[in-house]
Amino acid sequence: MARLIATAGLLLLPSWAFAAPDTTSSLLTVLLSLALILGGFVAVAWFARRYLPGMGTQGAVKVVGATAVGTRERVVVVEVDGTWLLLGVGGGNVRLLHSLPKPAEAREREQGQ
């Protein structure tokens, strides 16, 4: 009888050994899967910004540059139809500071690209 119980115990031993999860490999699998999914999100976002229309600067208004002059105030240069507008933005207010034609240097850089 003792021999039968010992034999049954030995037969169950391999199933216990395989039932124990290996936490290191499963953690590595989860982390690699997460990195792959996050990398896919970044790739899709990059593709959308780069290649889909309306996501870039193909519109009628193009922001050339901007700088902060205070905590809530900014000076922004905007290009509209070949004209550069210098705008003061702050406090729920947008004010035209100056208007000038697009500089020749900017036109040459745009044509060279």
XYZ file of C-alpha atoms in Angstrom:
113
model
C 0.000 0.000 0.000
C 2.819 2.395 0.862
C 4.449 1.491 -2.406
C 1.256 2.408 -4.300
C 1.017 5.798 -2.581
C 4.690 6.484 -3.313
C 4.191 5.573 -6.972
C 1.112 7.811 -7.220
C 3.077 10.629 -5.600
C 5.903 10.198 -8.109
C 3.422 10.279 -10.978
C 1.955 13.556 -9.711
C 5.380 15.178 -9.217
C 5.938 16.166 -12.876
C 2.535 17.892 -13.042
C 3.399 19.976 -9.958
C 6.754 20.905 -11.479
C 5.166 22.117 -14.693
C 2.338 23.908 -12.916
C 4.694 26.327 -11.134
C 4.902 29.530 -13.200
C 8.262 31.074 -14.028
C 7.774 34.684 -12.947
C 10.939 36.004 -14.597
C 10.042 34.864 -18.097
C 6.387 35.863 -17.756
C 7.388 39.338 -16.503
C 9.787 39.703 -19.417
C 7.043 38.641 -21.839
C 4.608 41.194 -20.398
C 7.179 44.013 -20.533
C 8.171 43.216 -24.115
C 4.514 43.079 -25.158
C 3.868 46.437 -23.500
C 6.900 47.974 -25.214
C 5.720 46.622 -28.570
C 2.218 48.066 -28.125
C 3.507 51.470 -26.985
C 5.956 51.510 -29.894
C 3.054 50.829 -32.246
C 1.117 53.775 -30.812
C 4.122 56.072 -31.281
C 4.607 54.858 -34.859
C 0.944 55.428 -35.750
C 0.996 58.924 -34.211
C 4.180 59.806 -36.109
C 2.703 58.502 -39.373
C -0.528 60.452 -38.837
C 1.297 63.724 -38.160
C 3.661 63.267 -41.060
C 1.471 61.926 -43.858
C -2.210 62.620 -43.212
C -3.593 65.850 -44.693
C -4.680 68.573 -42.321
C -2.301 67.427 -39.581
C 0.686 69.514 -40.671
C 1.224 73.051 -41.870
C -0.558 72.779 -45.232
C -3.336 75.141 -44.165
C -3.810 78.818 -45.019
C -2.298 79.934 -41.707
C 1.202 78.836 -40.708
C 2.858 79.659 -37.381
C 6.412 80.718 -38.209
C 7.586 81.233 -34.631
C 6.548 82.183 -31.134
C 8.174 83.354 -27.926
C 6.904 84.002 -24.414
C 7.321 87.546 -23.098
C 5.516 86.984 -19.805
C 3.675 84.356 -17.847
C 0.569 84.597 -20.031
C 1.763 86.752 -22.939
C 3.349 85.605 -26.186
C 4.561 87.197 -29.399
C 3.712 85.057 -32.420
C 4.750 85.376 -36.071
C 2.074 83.969 -38.393
C 2.232 83.642 -42.179
C -0.993 84.243 -44.094
C -0.952 84.340 -47.906
C 2.701 85.409 -48.170
C 2.397 88.063 -45.448
C 3.940 87.771 -42.003
C 1.853 89.064 -39.126
C 3.416 89.842 -35.745
C 0.720 89.156 -33.155
C 0.614 89.838 -29.442
C -1.338 87.110 -27.638
C -2.321 87.231 -23.981
C -5.156 87.567 -21.528
C -7.816 86.321 -23.942
C -6.726 88.984 -26.424
C -4.961 88.856 -29.818
C -3.591 92.102 -31.202
C -1.816 92.831 -34.508
C 1.530 94.445 -33.698
C 3.055 94.632 -37.178
C 2.517 93.353 -40.720
C 5.316 92.777 -43.247
C 5.846 90.869 -46.500
C 7.459 87.462 -46.286
C 11.267 87.881 -46.296
C 13.172 86.742 -49.386
C 15.354 84.426 -47.269
C 12.299 82.491 -46.124
C 11.052 82.178 -49.718
C 14.433 80.823 -50.867
C 14.524 78.273 -48.039
C 10.979 77.155 -48.877
C 11.777 76.756 -52.579
C 15.001 74.877 -51.814
C 13.208 72.194 -49.796
